[in-house]
């Protein structure tokens, strides 16, 4: 009754002023520990009293909602993680609408309200919906709520808020978090989970970690294949980070942030320029120069030597429902044509195309919108071509100087006979659906045409397909006005005769598409997705087997199953083909004697693993969905001395940063390692350093071997493994959970060992080194390198726990790619600065022209963390 009277009083006093009403209601009733909710009218909480309704959304007050278990959330490790006395904790639920233009100013001309400007994020829980816990003052909480109701609330690119509800954080939860904050070394770690069309390693005086004592042991290596993490657009970058002086960062791309929600760079010790060793960095070197150096002959296979990430980007115009459906259509057709183990396919929004450095991270740009291309965007696409980019236009108005797209209404949506000329001068005749447009010579000078051409068998021989080389760096475009992207169906053509013609030409349609894609540099060798295989439980040390079996017997259910939220593992003494294997239910064979694999030699792994605890128990699979999920049901229970590691030859659903895909064909060293770190330890206070230690361990595992020290393998900030500073060949993904006084950390790592596609592999570097130096270095195996990497990682962790960041930074700087590197702030036209090192939080420090050294943060683009760097605001 009291609450109801308050409603009436407030309404009478404040009338139709929603902001004042919301603020006064929250201010007056917050002490009653009720819950304030902003949501759609159709989903308001049961029993809640509506205080304000506006545009289909409501503000209501109801029963208190609380959060008493933050173990299910990814903490941003904010320090102090303490709820201010006058602040409100709340949860924002959002969905991700990729590429959509999210918020626009309302008709009342009130400004957009940015979520990140009004609150401090505390924790997140990825999923659908994506949930964020944050804290804000009463005024800012009210401001967010009103902006939500008036559709003026802007989150990150792609996140659309659906609900805001205040919550109570239980005293026990706050106490645990305050205990963290009481430690002087706790750092502010924060991040804004905004997706962008995927991308998530760095890091004494420590001497010869894994040096001579880690010689490669075992049988002669055999060749496999491998592949790195594919980049979503967004493709690779990654971290949120700790910050000093209560500065914090909101990244603007989920593809980057989700990977780092638990593993952001936090607290890397700054080293002066004098401490950073000189590395061979040629500012004048060109892409062609480097490509020439590594253009290895690889059995006649098409090789990506451009240095670009293996991404195919699709520009579909505006973010309408129609364009989303068209994207799915076009993506599906191209996925049928290319080797999906070598490429990742993403949509490129207009905002991202204008803002983000996608052009350096794209092998092929597909333009498949019927809408006019804005002039600023057209200039971006032409600039990409001039840099050597490849463009496929599918029934799009995009064209180049010298050509124009001309309407020919008599051809529109009709089935026509097309003659297509291939690169070898042979011809393919097929029936196609015409868009109603043709290519004709236009202003801007005549362009020389490539060999691929397609014209109609009519009197005018109308050109529907043209190949246009562009610029001196190998750029080219293939432009089509035939609907090669549409499968024959009744929704495409109405007449049965037309349907039959298209259907009969369907195989040839794919032949033409593959010819075009191959000409544009893609690999169209199709491969079937491999079937899932059972897991094998393998001990790296004989003495651990009996205790492991005893532990297992106490923790499986009567059917031999251990379940987790992600999958169930059924432990069996043997496997027969009639046992079903699904992504959510995997059999685990415990008979070590029956294990045999051409791709993983347990003895070689044992010989190269020299650890006290890490990597002692192996869950191995030839083919599994993703190693990141395999340890989920075991990680909190198994004794720490039985260090778990999941290893796979291939993954079908490999995970990269955020929602990025991770390409993992054969030859890629794919693993997920369980590491337990005490909260109150050097590394426990700097958990984001784990990803740096892992990437450093991969490089050191190779370069610490005698005679391999000059293999040009390096770390790139923040979490990539690179050949020189030119091409990525691996990366790290870290998820951590704090349970009691211990961090349970899953370190996912994938790096190319013996597969040359889709980028380059370590054995390519060894081969090239042998040619140049007349050496006879042996190639690596994935099993020996995984074991060596885990061994080096344990030594790095021990050194860090003993000496802190200073214990590992000299080695990190020895291998990083950034010494003396110049970057620009804010974009291509921003001021040029020089990278000088890392600050206490692991962010880059740069020197400006006036000599001032400042810390810079990523802008959140998921293509290149070193592009569009920004100087963060001080809080």
JSON list of C-alpha atoms in Angstrom, two decimals, residues 212-373:
[
{"chain": "A", "resi": 212, "resn": "UNK", "atom": "CA", "xyz": [69.33, -27.31, -23.56]},
{"chain": "A", "resi": 213, "resn": "UNK", "atom": "CA", "xyz": [67.42, -29.35, -21.02]},
{"chain": "A", "resi": 214, "resn": "UNK", "atom": "CA", "xyz": [64.47, -29.44, -23.37]},
{"chain": "A", "resi": 215, "resn": "UNK", "atom": "CA", "xyz": [65.90, -31.11, -26.40]},
{"chain": "A", "resi": 216, "resn": "UNK", "atom": "CA", "xyz": [63.47, -32.59, -28.83]},
{"chain": "A", "resi": 217, "resn": "UNK", "atom": "CA", "xyz": [63.16, -36.25, -28.12]},
{"chain": "A", "resi": 218, "resn": "UNK", "atom": "CA", "xyz": [61.42, -39.08, -29.84]},
{"chain": "A", "resi": 219, "resn": "UNK", "atom": "CA", "xyz": [60.96, -40.53, -33.24]},
{"chain": "A", "resi": 220, "resn": "UNK", "atom": "CA", "xyz": [61.50, -38.75, -36.50]},
{"chain": "A", "resi": 221, "resn": "UNK", "atom": "CA", "xyz": [58.77, -36.17, -37.03]},
{"chain": "A", "resi": 222, "resn": "UNK", "atom": "CA", "xyz": [56.15, -36.92, -39.58]},
{"chain": "A", "resi": 223, "resn": "UNK", "atom": "CA", "xyz": [54.43, -34.32, -41.62]},
{"chain": "A", "resi": 224, "resn": "UNK", "atom": "CA", "xyz": [50.91, -33.19, -40.88]},
{"chain": "A", "resi": 225, "resn": "UNK", "atom": "CA", "xyz": [48.93, -30.12, -41.59]},
{"chain": "A", "resi": 226, "resn": "UNK", "atom": "CA", "xyz": [47.92, -27.17, -39.47]},
{"chain": "A", "resi": 227, "resn": "UNK", "atom": "CA", "xyz": [45.98, -24.00, -39.29]},
{"chain": "A", "resi": 228, "resn": "UNK", "atom": "CA", "xyz": [45.69, -20.98, -37.11]},
{"chain": "A", "resi": 229, "resn": "UNK", "atom": "CA", "xyz": [42.79, -19.20, -35.72]},
{"chain": "A", "resi": 230, "resn": "UNK", "atom": "CA", "xyz": [40.72, -17.62, -38.36]},
{"chain": "A", "resi": 231, "resn": "UNK", "atom": "CA", "xyz": [39.70, -14.12, -37.89]},
{"chain": "A", "resi": 232, "resn": "UNK", "atom": "CA", "xyz": [36.43, -12.90, -37.87]},
{"chain": "A", "resi": 233, "resn": "UNK", "atom": "CA", "xyz": [36.19, -9.79, -38.80]},
{"chain": "A", "resi": 234, "resn": "UNK", "atom": "CA", "xyz": [36.90, -8.81, -36.05]},
{"chain": "A", "resi": 235, "resn": "UNK", "atom": "CA", "xyz": [39.23, -11.15, -36.31]},
{"chain": "A", "resi": 236, "resn": "UNK", "atom": "CA", "xyz": [41.94, -11.05, -33.92]},
{"chain": "A", "resi": 237, "resn": "UNK", "atom": "CA", "xyz": [42.42, -8.41, -31.41]},
{"chain": "A", "resi": 238, "resn": "UNK", "atom": "CA", "xyz": [41.38, -8.74, -28.01]},
{"chain": "A", "resi": 239, "resn": "UNK", "atom": "CA", "xyz": [41.79, -7.61, -24.59]},
{"chain": "A", "resi": 240, "resn": "UNK", "atom": "CA", "xyz": [40.33, -5.64, -21.87]},
{"chain": "A", "resi": 241, "resn": "UNK", "atom": "CA", "xyz": [42.79, -4.71, -19.25]},
{"chain": "A", "resi": 242, "resn": "UNK", "atom": "CA", "xyz": [43.66, -3.66, -15.88]},
{"chain": "A", "resi": 243, "resn": "UNK", "atom": "CA", "xyz": [44.23, -0.03, -15.38]},
{"chain": "A", "resi": 244, "resn": "UNK", "atom": "CA", "xyz": [45.91, 2.27, -12.95]},
{"chain": "A", "resi": 245, "resn": "UNK", "atom": "CA", "xyz": [44.50, 5.36, -11.27]},
{"chain": "A", "resi": 246, "resn": "UNK", "atom": "CA", "xyz": [41.04, 3.92, -11.72]},
{"chain": "A", "resi": 247, "resn": "UNK", "atom": "CA", "xyz": [41.15, 4.34, -15.46]},
{"chain": "A", "resi": 248, "resn": "UNK", "atom": "CA", "xyz": [39.07, 1.86, -17.33]},
{"chain": "A", "resi": 249, "resn": "UNK", "atom": "CA", "xyz": [38.40, 0.81, -20.89]},
{"chain": "A", "resi": 250, "resn": "UNK", "atom": "CA", "xyz": [35.32, -0.18, -22.77]},
{"chain": "A", "resi": 251, "resn": "UNK", "atom": "CA", "xyz": [36.24, -2.14, -25.88]},
{"chain": "A", "resi": 252, "resn": "UNK", "atom": "CA", "xyz": [33.83, -1.77, -28.75]},
{"chain": "A", "resi": 253, "resn": "UNK", "atom": "CA", "xyz": [33.76, -5.24, -30.18]},
{"chain": "A", "resi": 254, "resn": "UNK", "atom": "CA", "xyz": [32.40, -8.47, -28.73]},
{"chain": "A", "resi": 255, "resn": "UNK", "atom": "CA", "xyz": [34.57, -10.39, -31.17]},
{"chain": "A", "resi": 256, "resn": "UNK", "atom": "CA", "xyz": [37.53, -8.98, -29.27]},
{"chain": "A", "resi": 257, "resn": "UNK", "atom": "CA", "xyz": [36.22, -8.69, -25.75]},
{"chain": "A", "resi": 258, "resn": "UNK", "atom": "CA", "xyz": [34.59, -12.02, -25.11]},
{"chain": "A", "resi": 259, "resn": "UNK", "atom": "CA", "xyz": [37.90, -13.75, -25.49]},
{"chain": "A", "resi": 260, "resn": "UNK", "atom": "CA", "xyz": [39.46, -11.44, -22.97]},
{"chain": "A", "resi": 261, "resn": "UNK", "atom": "CA", "xyz": [36.64, -11.16, -20.48]},
{"chain": "A", "resi": 262, "resn": "UNK", "atom": "CA", "xyz": [38.75, -13.29, -18.17]},
{"chain": "A", "resi": 263, "resn": "UNK", "atom": "CA", "xyz": [42.15, -12.92, -19.72]},
{"chain": "A", "resi": 264, "resn": "UNK", "atom": "CA", "xyz": [42.75, -9.27, -20.42]},
{"chain": "A", "resi": 265, "resn": "UNK", "atom": "CA", "xyz": [46.18, -7.84, -20.16]},
{"chain": "A", "resi": 266, "resn": "UNK", "atom": "CA", "xyz": [46.65, -6.65, -16.60]},
{"chain": "A", "resi": 267, "resn": "UNK", "atom": "CA", "xyz": [49.82, -5.34, -15.10]},
{"chain": "A", "resi": 268, "resn": "UNK", "atom": "CA", "xyz": [52.77, -5.79, -17.44]},
{"chain": "A", "resi": 269, "resn": "UNK", "atom": "CA", "xyz": [55.77, -3.90, -16.09]},
{"chain": "A", "resi": 270, "resn": "UNK", "atom": "CA", "xyz": [56.91, -0.99, -18.24]},
{"chain": "A", "resi": 271, "resn": "UNK", "atom": "CA", "xyz": [60.46, -1.28, -19.49]},
{"chain": "A", "resi": 272, "resn": "UNK", "atom": "CA", "xyz": [62.46, 1.69, -20.70]},
{"chain": "A", "resi": 273, "resn": "UNK", "atom": "CA", "xyz": [63.64, 1.97, -24.25]},
{"chain": "A", "resi": 274, "resn": "UNK", "atom": "CA", "xyz": [67.14, 1.11, -23.09]},
{"chain": "A", "resi": 275, "resn": "UNK", "atom": "CA", "xyz": [65.94, -2.29, -21.87]},
{"chain": "A", "resi": 276, "resn": "UNK", "atom": "CA", "xyz": [64.28, -3.20, -25.12]},
{"chain": "A", "resi": 277, "resn": "UNK", "atom": "CA", "xyz": [66.64, -5.04, -27.46]},
{"chain": "A", "resi": 278, "resn": "UNK", "atom": "CA", "xyz": [66.86, -3.86, -31.03]},
{"chain": "A", "resi": 279, "resn": "UNK", "atom": "CA", "xyz": [64.97, -6.05, -33.44]},
{"chain": "A", "resi": 280, "resn": "UNK", "atom": "CA", "xyz": [65.27, -6.05, -37.22]},
{"chain": "A", "resi": 281, "resn": "UNK", "atom": "CA", "xyz": [62.32, -3.87, -38.13]},
{"chain": "A", "resi": 282, "resn": "UNK", "atom": "CA", "xyz": [62.38, -2.40, -41.59]},
{"chain": "A", "resi": 283, "resn": "UNK", "atom": "CA", "xyz": [59.97, 0.50, -41.84]},
{"chain": "A", "resi": 284, "resn": "UNK", "atom": "CA", "xyz": [60.52, 0.73, -45.55]},
{"chain": "A", "resi": 285, "resn": "UNK", "atom": "CA", "xyz": [59.88, -2.92, -46.35]},
{"chain": "A", "resi": 286, "resn": "UNK", "atom": "CA", "xyz": [56.88, -3.65, -48.53]},
{"chain": "A", "resi": 287, "resn": "UNK", "atom": "CA", "xyz": [54.43, -6.48, -48.47]},
{"chain": "A", "resi": 288, "resn": "UNK", "atom": "CA", "xyz": [55.76, -7.73, -51.75]},
{"chain": "A", "resi": 289, "resn": "UNK", "atom": "CA", "xyz": [59.30, -7.83, -50.35]},
{"chain": "A", "resi": 290, "resn": "UNK", "atom": "CA", "xyz": [58.28, -10.07, -47.50]},
{"chain": "A", "resi": 291, "resn": "UNK", "atom": "CA", "xyz": [56.06, -12.20, -49.68]},
{"chain": "A", "resi": 292, "resn": "UNK", "atom": "CA", "xyz": [58.96, -12.83, -52.03]},
{"chain": "A", "resi": 293, "resn": "UNK", "atom": "CA", "xyz": [61.09, -14.00, -49.11]},
{"chain": "A", "resi": 294, "resn": "UNK", "atom": "CA", "xyz": [58.63, -16.68, -48.05]},
{"chain": "A", "resi": 295, "resn": "UNK", "atom": "CA", "xyz": [57.11, -17.68, -51.34]},
{"chain": "A", "resi": 296, "resn": "UNK", "atom": "CA", "xyz": [57.88, -21.34, -50.84]},
{"chain": "A", "resi": 297, "resn": "UNK", "atom": "CA", "xyz": [56.98, -24.00, -53.33]},
{"chain": "A", "resi": 298, "resn": "UNK", "atom": "CA", "xyz": [54.37, -26.17, -51.62]},
{"chain": "A", "resi": 299, "resn": "UNK", "atom": "CA", "xyz": [53.55, -29.04, -53.88]},
{"chain": "A", "resi": 300, "resn": "UNK", "atom": "CA", "xyz": [51.68, -26.86, -56.32]},
{"chain": "A", "resi": 301, "resn": "UNK", "atom": "CA", "xyz": [49.06, -25.85, -53.77]},
{"chain": "A", "resi": 302, "resn": "UNK", "atom": "CA", "xyz": [47.61, -22.37, -53.70]},
{"chain": "A", "resi": 303, "resn": "UNK", "atom": "CA", "xyz": [49.21, -20.60, -50.76]},
{"chain": "A", "resi": 304, "resn": "UNK", "atom": "CA", "xyz": [48.18, -17.42, -48.95]},
{"chain": "A", "resi": 305, "resn": "UNK", "atom": "CA", "xyz": [51.35, -15.31, -49.02]},
{"chain": "A", "resi": 306, "resn": "UNK", "atom": "CA", "xyz": [49.62, -11.93, -48.79]},
{"chain": "A", "resi": 307, "resn": "UNK", "atom": "CA", "xyz": [49.83, -11.79, -45.01]},
{"chain": "A", "resi": 308, "resn": "UNK", "atom": "CA", "xyz": [46.12, -11.11, -44.85]},
{"chain": "A", "resi": 309, "resn": "UNK", "atom": "CA", "xyz": [43.98, -12.97, -42.36]},
{"chain": "A", "resi": 310, "resn": "UNK", "atom": "CA", "xyz": [41.98, -15.78, -44.06]},
{"chain": "A", "resi": 311, "resn": "UNK", "atom": "CA", "xyz": [38.70, -13.87, -43.97]},
{"chain": "A", "resi": 312, "resn": "UNK", "atom": "CA", "xyz": [36.01, -13.49, -46.60]},
{"chain": "A", "resi": 313, "resn": "UNK", "atom": "CA", "xyz": [33.92, -10.41, -45.82]},
{"chain": "A", "resi": 314, "resn": "UNK", "atom": "CA", "xyz": [30.43, -9.79, -47.13]},
{"chain": "A", "resi": 315, "resn": "UNK", "atom": "CA", "xyz": [29.07, -6.29, -47.57]},
{"chain": "A", "resi": 316, "resn": "UNK", "atom": "CA", "xyz": [25.27, -6.51, -47.83]},
{"chain": "A", "resi": 317, "resn": "UNK", "atom": "CA", "xyz": [24.23, -2.86, -47.55]},
{"chain": "A", "resi": 318, "resn": "UNK", "atom": "CA", "xyz": [21.85, -1.70, -44.87]},
{"chain": "A", "resi": 319, "resn": "UNK", "atom": "CA", "xyz": [21.05, -3.83, -41.86]},
{"chain": "A", "resi": 320, "resn": "UNK", "atom": "CA", "xyz": [17.54, -4.74, -42.94]},
{"chain": "A", "resi": 321, "resn": "UNK", "atom": "CA", "xyz": [15.94, -8.12, -42.45]},
{"chain": "A", "resi": 322, "resn": "UNK", "atom": "CA", "xyz": [16.06, -8.60, -46.21]},
{"chain": "A", "resi": 323, "resn": "UNK", "atom": "CA", "xyz": [19.82, -8.02, -46.37]},
{"chain": "A", "resi": 324, "resn": "UNK", "atom": "CA", "xyz": [20.34, -10.38, -43.44]},
{"chain": "A", "resi": 325, "resn": "UNK", "atom": "CA", "xyz": [18.49, -13.10, -45.34]},
{"chain": "A", "resi": 326, "resn": "UNK", "atom": "CA", "xyz": [20.49, -12.34, -48.47]},
{"chain": "A", "resi": 327, "resn": "UNK", "atom": "CA", "xyz": [23.71, -12.61, -46.48]},
{"chain": "A", "resi": 328, "resn": "UNK", "atom": "CA", "xyz": [22.74, -16.08, -45.32]},
{"chain": "A", "resi": 329, "resn": "UNK", "atom": "CA", "xyz": [22.00, -17.05, -48.94]},
{"chain": "A", "resi": 330, "resn": "UNK", "atom": "CA", "xyz": [25.25, -15.74, -50.35]},
{"chain": "A", "resi": 331, "resn": "UNK", "atom": "CA", "xyz": [27.34, -17.05, -47.47]},
{"chain": "A", "resi": 332, "resn": "UNK", "atom": "CA", "xyz": [25.83, -20.50, -47.83]},
{"chain": "A", "resi": 333, "resn": "UNK", "atom": "CA", "xyz": [26.65, -20.68, -51.52]},
{"chain": "A", "resi": 334, "resn": "UNK", "atom": "CA", "xyz": [30.26, -19.57, -51.07]},
{"chain": "A", "resi": 335, "resn": "UNK", "atom": "CA", "xyz": [30.69, -21.97, -48.15]},
{"chain": "A", "resi": 336, "resn": "UNK", "atom": "CA", "xyz": [29.76, -24.73, -50.60]},
{"chain": "A", "resi": 337, "resn": "UNK", "atom": "CA", "xyz": [32.54, -23.61, -52.92]},
{"chain": "A", "resi": 338, "resn": "UNK", "atom": "CA", "xyz": [35.57, -22.84, -50.78]},
{"chain": "A", "resi": 339, "resn": "UNK", "atom": "CA", "xyz": [37.61, -24.89, -48.35]},
{"chain": "A", "resi": 340, "resn": "UNK", "atom": "CA", "xyz": [35.95, -23.82, -45.10]},
{"chain": "A", "resi": 341, "resn": "UNK", "atom": "CA", "xyz": [38.94, -25.14, -43.14]},
{"chain": "A", "resi": 342, "resn": "UNK", "atom": "CA", "xyz": [40.99, -22.37, -44.70]},
{"chain": "A", "resi": 343, "resn": "UNK", "atom": "CA", "xyz": [38.64, -19.40, -44.50]},
{"chain": "A", "resi": 344, "resn": "UNK", "atom": "CA", "xyz": [36.17, -17.75, -42.19]},
{"chain": "A", "resi": 345, "resn": "UNK", "atom": "CA", "xyz": [33.16, -15.92, -43.63]},
{"chain": "A", "resi": 346, "resn": "UNK", "atom": "CA", "xyz": [31.76, -12.81, -41.97]},
{"chain": "A", "resi": 347, "resn": "UNK", "atom": "CA", "xyz": [29.40, -9.96, -42.66]},
{"chain": "A", "resi": 348, "resn": "UNK", "atom": "CA", "xyz": [30.89, -6.46, -42.92]},
{"chain": "A", "resi": 349, "resn": "UNK", "atom": "CA", "xyz": [28.59, -3.67, -41.75]},
{"chain": "A", "resi": 350, "resn": "UNK", "atom": "CA", "xyz": [28.72, -0.19, -43.22]},
{"chain": "A", "resi": 351, "resn": "UNK", "atom": "CA", "xyz": [29.86, 1.23, -39.88]},
{"chain": "A", "resi": 352, "resn": "UNK", "atom": "CA", "xyz": [32.69, -1.26, -39.60]},
{"chain": "A", "resi": 353, "resn": "UNK", "atom": "CA", "xyz": [33.68, -0.79, -43.23]},
{"chain": "A", "resi": 354, "resn": "UNK", "atom": "CA", "xyz": [34.13, 2.94, -42.65]},
{"chain": "A", "resi": 355, "resn": "UNK", "atom": "CA", "xyz": [35.66, 2.72, -39.19]},
{"chain": "A", "resi": 356, "resn": "UNK", "atom": "CA", "xyz": [37.72, -0.44, -38.83]},
{"chain": "A", "resi": 357, "resn": "UNK", "atom": "CA", "xyz": [40.98, -1.55, -40.50]},
{"chain": "A", "resi": 358, "resn": "UNK", "atom": "CA", "xyz": [39.33, -4.50, -42.26]},
{"chain": "A", "resi": 359, "resn": "UNK", "atom": "CA", "xyz": [41.21, -4.11, -45.53]},
{"chain": "A", "resi": 360, "resn": "UNK", "atom": "CA", "xyz": [44.44, -5.59, -44.10]},
{"chain": "A", "resi": 361, "resn": "UNK", "atom": "CA", "xyz": [42.52, -8.56, -42.77]},
{"chain": "A", "resi": 362, "resn": "UNK", "atom": "CA", "xyz": [40.52, -9.63, -45.77]},
{"chain": "A", "resi": 363, "resn": "UNK", "atom": "CA", "xyz": [41.37, -12.03, -48.59]},
{"chain": "A", "resi": 364, "resn": "UNK", "atom": "CA", "xyz": [38.16, -11.39, -50.49]},
{"chain": "A", "resi": 365, "resn": "UNK", "atom": "CA", "xyz": [35.45, -8.75, -50.24]},
{"chain": "A", "resi": 366, "resn": "UNK", "atom": "CA", "xyz": [32.07, -9.85, -51.57]},
{"chain": "A", "resi": 367, "resn": "UNK", "atom": "CA", "xyz": [29.74, -6.98, -52.44]},
{"chain": "A", "resi": 368, "resn": "UNK", "atom": "CA", "xyz": [26.25, -8.41, -52.77]},
{"chain": "A", "resi": 369, "resn": "UNK", "atom": "CA", "xyz": [23.87, -5.53, -52.14]},
{"chain": "A", "resi": 370, "resn": "UNK", "atom": "CA", "xyz": [21.44, -4.15, -54.68]},
{"chain": "A", "resi": 371, "resn": "UNK", "atom": "CA", "xyz": [21.55, -0.78, -52.94]},
{"chain": "A", "resi": 372, "resn": "UNK", "atom": "CA", "xyz": [23.63, 2.11, -54.23]},
{"chain": "A", "resi": 373, "resn": "UNK", "atom": "CA", "xyz": [27.11, 2.17, -52.69]}
]
